[in-house]
C-alpha positions as CSV (number, residue, x, y, z in Angstrom):
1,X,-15.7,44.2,12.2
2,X,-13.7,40.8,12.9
3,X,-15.4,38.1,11.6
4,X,-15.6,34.2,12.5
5,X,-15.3,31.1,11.1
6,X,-19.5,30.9,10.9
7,X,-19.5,34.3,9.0
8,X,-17.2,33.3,6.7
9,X,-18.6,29.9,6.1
10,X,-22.1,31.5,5.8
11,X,-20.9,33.7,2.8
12,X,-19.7,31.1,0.3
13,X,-21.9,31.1,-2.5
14,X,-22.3,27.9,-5.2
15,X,-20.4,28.4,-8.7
16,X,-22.8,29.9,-11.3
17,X,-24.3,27.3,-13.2
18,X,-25.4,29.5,-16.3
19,X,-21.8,30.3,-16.9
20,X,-20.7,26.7,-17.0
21,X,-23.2,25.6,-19.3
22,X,-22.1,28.3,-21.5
23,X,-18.8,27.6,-21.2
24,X,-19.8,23.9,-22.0
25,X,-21.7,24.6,-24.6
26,X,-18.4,26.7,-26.6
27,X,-16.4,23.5,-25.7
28,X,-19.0,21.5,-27.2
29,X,-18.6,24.0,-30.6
30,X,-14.8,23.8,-31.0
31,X,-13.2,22.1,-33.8
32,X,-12.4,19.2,-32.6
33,X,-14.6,15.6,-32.0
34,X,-17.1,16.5,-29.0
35,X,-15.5,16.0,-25.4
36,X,-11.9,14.7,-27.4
37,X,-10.0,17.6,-24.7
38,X,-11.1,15.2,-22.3
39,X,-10.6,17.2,-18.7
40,X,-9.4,19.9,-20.1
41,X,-12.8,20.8,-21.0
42,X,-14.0,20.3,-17.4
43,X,-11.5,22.3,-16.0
44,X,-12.4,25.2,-18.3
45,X,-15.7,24.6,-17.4
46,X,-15.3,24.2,-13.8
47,X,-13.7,27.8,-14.0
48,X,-16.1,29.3,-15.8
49,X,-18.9,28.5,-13.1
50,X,-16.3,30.4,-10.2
51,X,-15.5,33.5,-12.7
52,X,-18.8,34.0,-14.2
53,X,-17.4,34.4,-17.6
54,X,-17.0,31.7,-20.3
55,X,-13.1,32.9,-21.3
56,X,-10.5,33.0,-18.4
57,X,-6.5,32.9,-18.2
58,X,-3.9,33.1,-18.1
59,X,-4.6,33.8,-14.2
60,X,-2.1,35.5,-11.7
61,X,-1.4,32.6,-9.7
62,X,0.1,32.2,-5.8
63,X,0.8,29.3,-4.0
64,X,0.2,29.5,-0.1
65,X,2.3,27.5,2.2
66,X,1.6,26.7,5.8
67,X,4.7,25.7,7.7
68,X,4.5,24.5,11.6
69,X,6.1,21.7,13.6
70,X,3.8,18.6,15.0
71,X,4.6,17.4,18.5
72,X,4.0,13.4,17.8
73,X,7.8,13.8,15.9
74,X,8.7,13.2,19.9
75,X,7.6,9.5,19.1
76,X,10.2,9.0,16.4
77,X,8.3,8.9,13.5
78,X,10.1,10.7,11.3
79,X,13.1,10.5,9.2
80,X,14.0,14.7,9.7
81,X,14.8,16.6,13.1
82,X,12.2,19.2,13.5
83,X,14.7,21.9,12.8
84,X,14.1,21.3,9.1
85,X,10.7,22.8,9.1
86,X,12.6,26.0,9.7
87,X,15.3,25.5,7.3
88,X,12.7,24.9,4.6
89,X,10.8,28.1,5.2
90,X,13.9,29.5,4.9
91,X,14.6,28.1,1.7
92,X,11.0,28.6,0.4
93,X,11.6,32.1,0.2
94,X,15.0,32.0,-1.3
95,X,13.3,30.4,-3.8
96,X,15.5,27.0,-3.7
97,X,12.5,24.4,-2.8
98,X,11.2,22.6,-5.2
99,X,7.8,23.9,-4.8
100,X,9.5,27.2,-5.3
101,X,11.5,26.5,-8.2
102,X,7.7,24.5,-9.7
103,X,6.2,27.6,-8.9
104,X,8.8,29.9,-10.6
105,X,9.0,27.8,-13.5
106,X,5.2,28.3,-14.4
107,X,5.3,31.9,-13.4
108,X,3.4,31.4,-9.7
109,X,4.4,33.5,-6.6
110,X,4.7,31.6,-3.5
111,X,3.8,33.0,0.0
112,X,5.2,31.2,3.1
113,X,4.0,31.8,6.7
114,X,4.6,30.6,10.1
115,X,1.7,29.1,11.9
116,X,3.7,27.0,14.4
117,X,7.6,26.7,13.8
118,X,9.1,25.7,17.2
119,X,11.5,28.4,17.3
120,X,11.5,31.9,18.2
121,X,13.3,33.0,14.8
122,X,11.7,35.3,12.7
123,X,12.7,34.8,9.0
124,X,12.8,37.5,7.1
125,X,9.9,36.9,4.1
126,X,8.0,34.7,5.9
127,X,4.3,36.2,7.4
128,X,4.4,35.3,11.4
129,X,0.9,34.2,12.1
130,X,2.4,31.6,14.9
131,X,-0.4,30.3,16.9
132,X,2.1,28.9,19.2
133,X,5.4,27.0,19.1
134,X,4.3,23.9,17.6
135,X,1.1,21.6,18.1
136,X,1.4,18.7,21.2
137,X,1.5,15.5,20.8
138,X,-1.4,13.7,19.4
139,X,0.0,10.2,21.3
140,X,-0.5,11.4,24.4
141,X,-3.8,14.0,23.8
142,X,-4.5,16.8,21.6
143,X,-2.8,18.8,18.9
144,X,-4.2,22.0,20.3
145,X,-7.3,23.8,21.8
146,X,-10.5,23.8,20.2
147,X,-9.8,27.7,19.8
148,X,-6.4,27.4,18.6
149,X,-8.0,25.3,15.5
150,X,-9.8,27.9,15.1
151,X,-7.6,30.7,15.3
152,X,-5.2,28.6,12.8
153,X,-7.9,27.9,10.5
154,X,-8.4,32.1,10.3
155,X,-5.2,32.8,9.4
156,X,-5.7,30.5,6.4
157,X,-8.9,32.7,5.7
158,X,-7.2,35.9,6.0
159,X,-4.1,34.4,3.6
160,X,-6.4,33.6,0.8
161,X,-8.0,37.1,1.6
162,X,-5.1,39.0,1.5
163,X,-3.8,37.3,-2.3
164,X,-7.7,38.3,-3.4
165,X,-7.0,41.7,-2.6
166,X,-3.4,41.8,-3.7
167,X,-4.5,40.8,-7.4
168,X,-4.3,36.7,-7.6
169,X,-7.0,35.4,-9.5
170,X,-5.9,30.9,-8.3
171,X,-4.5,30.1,-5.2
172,X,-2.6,26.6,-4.0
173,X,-2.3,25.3,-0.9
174,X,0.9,24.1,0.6
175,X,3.2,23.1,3.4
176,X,5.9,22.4,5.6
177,X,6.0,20.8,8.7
178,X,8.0,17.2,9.6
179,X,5.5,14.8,11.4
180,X,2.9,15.6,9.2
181,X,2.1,12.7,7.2
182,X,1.3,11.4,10.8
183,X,-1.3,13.6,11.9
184,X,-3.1,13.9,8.1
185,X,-3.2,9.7,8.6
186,X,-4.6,10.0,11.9
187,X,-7.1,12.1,10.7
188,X,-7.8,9.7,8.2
189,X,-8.0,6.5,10.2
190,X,-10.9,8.7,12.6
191,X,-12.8,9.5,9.6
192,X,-12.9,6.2,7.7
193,X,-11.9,3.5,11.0
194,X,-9.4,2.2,8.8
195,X,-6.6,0.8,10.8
196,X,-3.5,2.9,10.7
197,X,-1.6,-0.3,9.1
198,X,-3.3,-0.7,5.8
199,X,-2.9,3.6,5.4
200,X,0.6,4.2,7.1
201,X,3.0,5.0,4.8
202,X,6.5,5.7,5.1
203,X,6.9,9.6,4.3
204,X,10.4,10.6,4.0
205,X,12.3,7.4,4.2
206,X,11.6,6.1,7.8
207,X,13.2,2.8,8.4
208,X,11.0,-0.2,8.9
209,X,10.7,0.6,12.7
210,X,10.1,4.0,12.4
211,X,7.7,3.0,10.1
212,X,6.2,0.1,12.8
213,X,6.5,2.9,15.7
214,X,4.6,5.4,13.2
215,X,1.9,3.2,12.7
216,X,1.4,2.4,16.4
217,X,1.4,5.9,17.3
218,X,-1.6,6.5,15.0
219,X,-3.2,4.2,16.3
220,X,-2.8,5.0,19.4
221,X,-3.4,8.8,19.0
222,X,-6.8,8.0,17.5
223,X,-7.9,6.1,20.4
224,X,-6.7,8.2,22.8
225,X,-8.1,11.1,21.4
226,X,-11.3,9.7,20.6
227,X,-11.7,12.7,17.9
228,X,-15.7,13.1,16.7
229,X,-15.5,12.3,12.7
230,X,-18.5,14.7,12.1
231,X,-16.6,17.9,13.4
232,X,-14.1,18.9,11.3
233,X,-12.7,21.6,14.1
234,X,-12.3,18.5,16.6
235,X,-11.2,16.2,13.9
236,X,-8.1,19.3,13.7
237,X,-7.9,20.5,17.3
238,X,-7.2,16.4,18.5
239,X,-5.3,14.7,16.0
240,X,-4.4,17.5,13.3
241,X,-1.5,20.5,12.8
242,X,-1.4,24.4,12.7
243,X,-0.6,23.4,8.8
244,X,-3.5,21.5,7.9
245,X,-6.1,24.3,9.9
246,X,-4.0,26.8,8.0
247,X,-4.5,25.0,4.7
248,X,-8.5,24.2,5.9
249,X,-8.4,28.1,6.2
250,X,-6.7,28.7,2.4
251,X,-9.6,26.4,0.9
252,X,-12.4,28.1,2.7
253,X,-10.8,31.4,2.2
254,X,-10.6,31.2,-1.5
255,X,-14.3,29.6,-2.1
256,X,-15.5,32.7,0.4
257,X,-13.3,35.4,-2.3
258,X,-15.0,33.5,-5.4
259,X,-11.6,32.2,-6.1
260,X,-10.5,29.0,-7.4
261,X,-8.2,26.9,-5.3
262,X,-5.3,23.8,-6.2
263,X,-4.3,20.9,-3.6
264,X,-1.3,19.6,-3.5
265,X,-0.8,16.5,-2.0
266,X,-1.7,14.0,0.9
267,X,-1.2,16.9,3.9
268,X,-3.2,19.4,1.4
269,X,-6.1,16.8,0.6
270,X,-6.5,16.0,4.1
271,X,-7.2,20.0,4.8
272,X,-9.3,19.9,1.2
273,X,-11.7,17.3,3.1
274,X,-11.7,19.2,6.1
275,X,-13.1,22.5,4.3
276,X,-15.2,20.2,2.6
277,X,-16.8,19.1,5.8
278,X,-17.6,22.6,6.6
279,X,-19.4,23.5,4.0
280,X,-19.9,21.1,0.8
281,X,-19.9,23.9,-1.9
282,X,-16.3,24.7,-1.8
283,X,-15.7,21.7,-3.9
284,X,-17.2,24.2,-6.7
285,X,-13.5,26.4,-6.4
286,X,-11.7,23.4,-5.6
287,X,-8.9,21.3,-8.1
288,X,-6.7,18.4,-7.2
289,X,-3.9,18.4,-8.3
290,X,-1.1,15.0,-8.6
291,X,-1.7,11.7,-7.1
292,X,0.7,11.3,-3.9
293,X,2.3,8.1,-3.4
294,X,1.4,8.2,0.2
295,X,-1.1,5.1,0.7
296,X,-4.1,7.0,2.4
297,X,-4.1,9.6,-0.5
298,X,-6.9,7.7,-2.2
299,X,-8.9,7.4,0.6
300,X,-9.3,11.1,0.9
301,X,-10.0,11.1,-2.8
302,X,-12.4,9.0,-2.4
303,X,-13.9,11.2,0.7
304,X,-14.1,14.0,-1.8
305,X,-15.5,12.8,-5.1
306,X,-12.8,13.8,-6.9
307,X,-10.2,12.6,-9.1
308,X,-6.3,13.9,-9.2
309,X,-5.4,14.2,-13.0
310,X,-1.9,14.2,-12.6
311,X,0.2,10.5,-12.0
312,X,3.4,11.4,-11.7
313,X,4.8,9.3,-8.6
314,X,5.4,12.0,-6.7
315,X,5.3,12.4,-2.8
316,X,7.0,16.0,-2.2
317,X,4.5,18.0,-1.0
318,X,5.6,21.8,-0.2
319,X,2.7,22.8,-2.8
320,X,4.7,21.3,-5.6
321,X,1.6,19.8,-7.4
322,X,0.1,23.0,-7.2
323,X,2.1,24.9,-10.2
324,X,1.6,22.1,-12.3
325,X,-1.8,22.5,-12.2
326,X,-2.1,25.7,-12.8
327,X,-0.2,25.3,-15.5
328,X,-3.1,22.5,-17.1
329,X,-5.5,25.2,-16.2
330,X,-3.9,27.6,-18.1
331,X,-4.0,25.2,-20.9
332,X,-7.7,24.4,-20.5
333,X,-8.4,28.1,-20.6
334,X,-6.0,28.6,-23.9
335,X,-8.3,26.1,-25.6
336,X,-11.4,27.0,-24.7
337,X,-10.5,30.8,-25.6
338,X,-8.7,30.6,-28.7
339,X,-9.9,27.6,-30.8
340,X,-12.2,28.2,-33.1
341,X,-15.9,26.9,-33.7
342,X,-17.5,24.5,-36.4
343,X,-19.5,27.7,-37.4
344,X,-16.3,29.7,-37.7
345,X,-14.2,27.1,-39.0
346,X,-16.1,25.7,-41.2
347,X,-18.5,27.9,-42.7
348,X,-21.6,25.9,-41.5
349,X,-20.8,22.5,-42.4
350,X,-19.8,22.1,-38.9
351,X,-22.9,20.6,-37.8
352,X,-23.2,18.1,-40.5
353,X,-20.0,16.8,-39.2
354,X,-20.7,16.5,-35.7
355,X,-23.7,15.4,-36.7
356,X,-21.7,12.1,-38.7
357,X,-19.6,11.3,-35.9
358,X,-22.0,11.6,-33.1
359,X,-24.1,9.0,-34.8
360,X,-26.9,11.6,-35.1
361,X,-29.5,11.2,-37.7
C-alpha cells in the first residue's frame, strides 16, 4: 500500500524514556566526577531513548544528500552558475567533496540523489527522484505546488527508509543546490518576521551587491508569497527547494524507522525545523551537528531548542558536519560502553567518593 505524508507522520513514536534513564543512570556510575563527560553523556543518553538499549555503537552510518537547483539564482544572488549543482553531485559520488572525503574519513557512506537538478543528465551513482527540473522562482511566486512539496518531502521518507532496510543504524542530512541559502533565509524571515537584512548572509562569496540584491529578493519573495508560518508544507511549496522538502523528508523518515538523524548546517536546520513543525517528537532522533557561520543559523537554533556542539567556523554544507558528529557519537557510545563503574572500579568505595565530591552527607 503507498502511503502519505499523514501516515507516516502518524507512526512516529516518542524515544523510550525507561532506556534513557537507564542509560543515565550507568553514566551517572562511571568512574569519573558525575556529569564531567559533559554532552557526551547526553548524547549517549539521547541514543539510548531511540535504540532501546543502554550500550550502542559503533553504528553503520550514511549520510543523505539532496541535490536540486532553486529558480531565485535568476535574480543574481549567487556567486556559482547553476551548473555547479550538477558538477557537485557528480563529484559527491566520486568521492572528491568534502562532505565525501568527511564522511570517508570517519567511515560513513554517502548517498546522493536528484530531486531537482536542471538538466536532463543522468549521473551514474546518483538515485533520480527529480520532481522536476528545478523549483521557480520564489521572487516572482512559488517554489513549487503544494503537491510537488509533498511529493519531494516523500522521497526524503523513502531515502531514510531505504538506508533502514539496507542496514544503517544513523543517518545525516545533506545537500546541494546553489541559491539555497536564499530560500532556507526566506523561510526564516516568514517564520520569525525578521527582516531579511539583519539574517542575509553572504553564502559563497557574493559581492556586496549581490549581497544587497540577495537581501532584497528575500524580502521581496516573502511578501509576495505571503507563505502561512504555521504550515510547514506552504512554508516549503512558496518560498522553499526540492532539497530542503527532501531533507524535511530524511528527518521524518528516520524518526518514523526509530533511527537517529544528524543536521548539517543552515539549509539542513532549516528542513530540521520544518520536520519539527510536523510533528514535535522527532526532536527525540534528532542531533545538530556544527554551528554555520551563516547569520540566520541561530535563529533556527533557537526555533528548535537545541544547541549545535560543534564551533568550528564552518559554512560548507554538503552534509559535512554530519560525519563529524557521528564521529562524537561514536565517542559518547565508547564511554558509556566501556568505562567502568565505581562499584567495579572500586570495590565499593565508589559511593563514599561520590558521595565527598557531591557534597552529600
Amino acid at each position: 500500500m503507498k502511503r502519505n505524508l499523514e501516515m507516516y507522520l502518524e507512526g512516529i513514536k516518542p524515544a523510550c524514556k525507561e532506556a534513557a534513564a537507564a542509560a543515565r543512570e550507568r553514566a551517572d556510575s562511571l568512574i569519573k566526577p558525575p556529569g564531567s563527560l559533559g554532552r557526551l553523556e547526553d548524547y549517549a543518553v539521547k541514543l539510548a531513548g531511540i535504540t532501546g538499549s543502554i550500550k550502542n555503537g559503533p553504528l553503520k552510518k550514511c549520510v543523505l544528500i539532496m541535490c536540486s537547483d532553486n529558480g531565485v539564482v535568476d535574480e543574481g544572488v549567487a556567486a556559482a552558475p547553476q551548473e555547479i549543482t550538477l558538477a557537485m553531485a557528480a563529484n559527491f559520488v566520486k568521492g572528491t567533496t568534502g562532505a565525501a572525503v568527511l564522511a570517508k574519513h570517519f567511515g560513513a557512506d554517502i548517498r546522493v540523489f536528484d530531486v531537482g537538478i536542471n538538466s536532463d543528465v543522468k549521473l551514474p551513482g546518483v538515485t533520480d527522484r527529480k520532481i522536476k527540473k528545478s523549483t521557480g522562482n520564489i521572487a516572482l511566486g512559488p517554489a513549487m505546488s503544494r503537491a510537488e512539496a509533498e511529493q519531494a518531502i516523500l522521497a526524503g521518507i523513502e531515502a531514510a527508509e531505504s538506508a533502514k532496510n539496507d542496514g544503517y543504524q544513523i543517518l545525516g542530512a545533506g545537500e546541494m543546490g546553489i541559491g539555497n541559502t536564499t530560500t532556507t533565509t526566506a523561510i526564516l524571515s516568514a517564520l520569525t518576521g525578521l527582516p531579511a537584512r539583519s539574517i542575509t548572509g553572504a553564502g559563497a562569496g557574493l559581492t556586496p551587491s549581490a549581497h544587497e540584491k540577495k537581501i532584497l529578493t528575500v524580502d521581496a519573495a516573502v511578501k509576495i508569497n505571503a507563505a502561512n508560518a504555521s504550515d510547514p508544507v506552504d512554508l516549503t511549496a512558496k518560498l522553499g527547494g526540492f532539497d530542503i522538502a527532501a531533507m524535511t523528508g530524511v528527518y521524518i523518515g528516520a524518526a518514523h524507522c526509530g533511527l537517529p538523524v544528524v543536521a548539517d548546517g543552515y539549509i539542513s536546520a532549516a528542513a530540521a525545523y520544518l520536520a519539527v513543525m510536523f510533528n514535535e517528537k522527532i526532536k527525540d532522533y534528532l542531533f545538530l551537528s556544527h554551528v554555520s557561520e551563516e547569520p540566520g543559523y541561530l535563529h533556527y537554533m533557537r526555533l528548535l531548542g537545541m544547541e549545535a556542539p560543534l564551533c568550528l567556523n564552518m559554512r560548507l554544507g554538503e552534509g559535512s558536519g554530519c560525519p563529524l558528529m557521528f564521529a562524537v557519537i561514536d565517542a559518547a557510545c565508547a564511554a558509556l560502553n566501556n568505562m567502568a563503574t565505581f562499584g567495579e572500579a572500586l570495590a565499593g568505595s565508589g559511593e563514599e567518593y561520590l558521595n565527598n565530591i557531591s557534597g552529600a552527607e
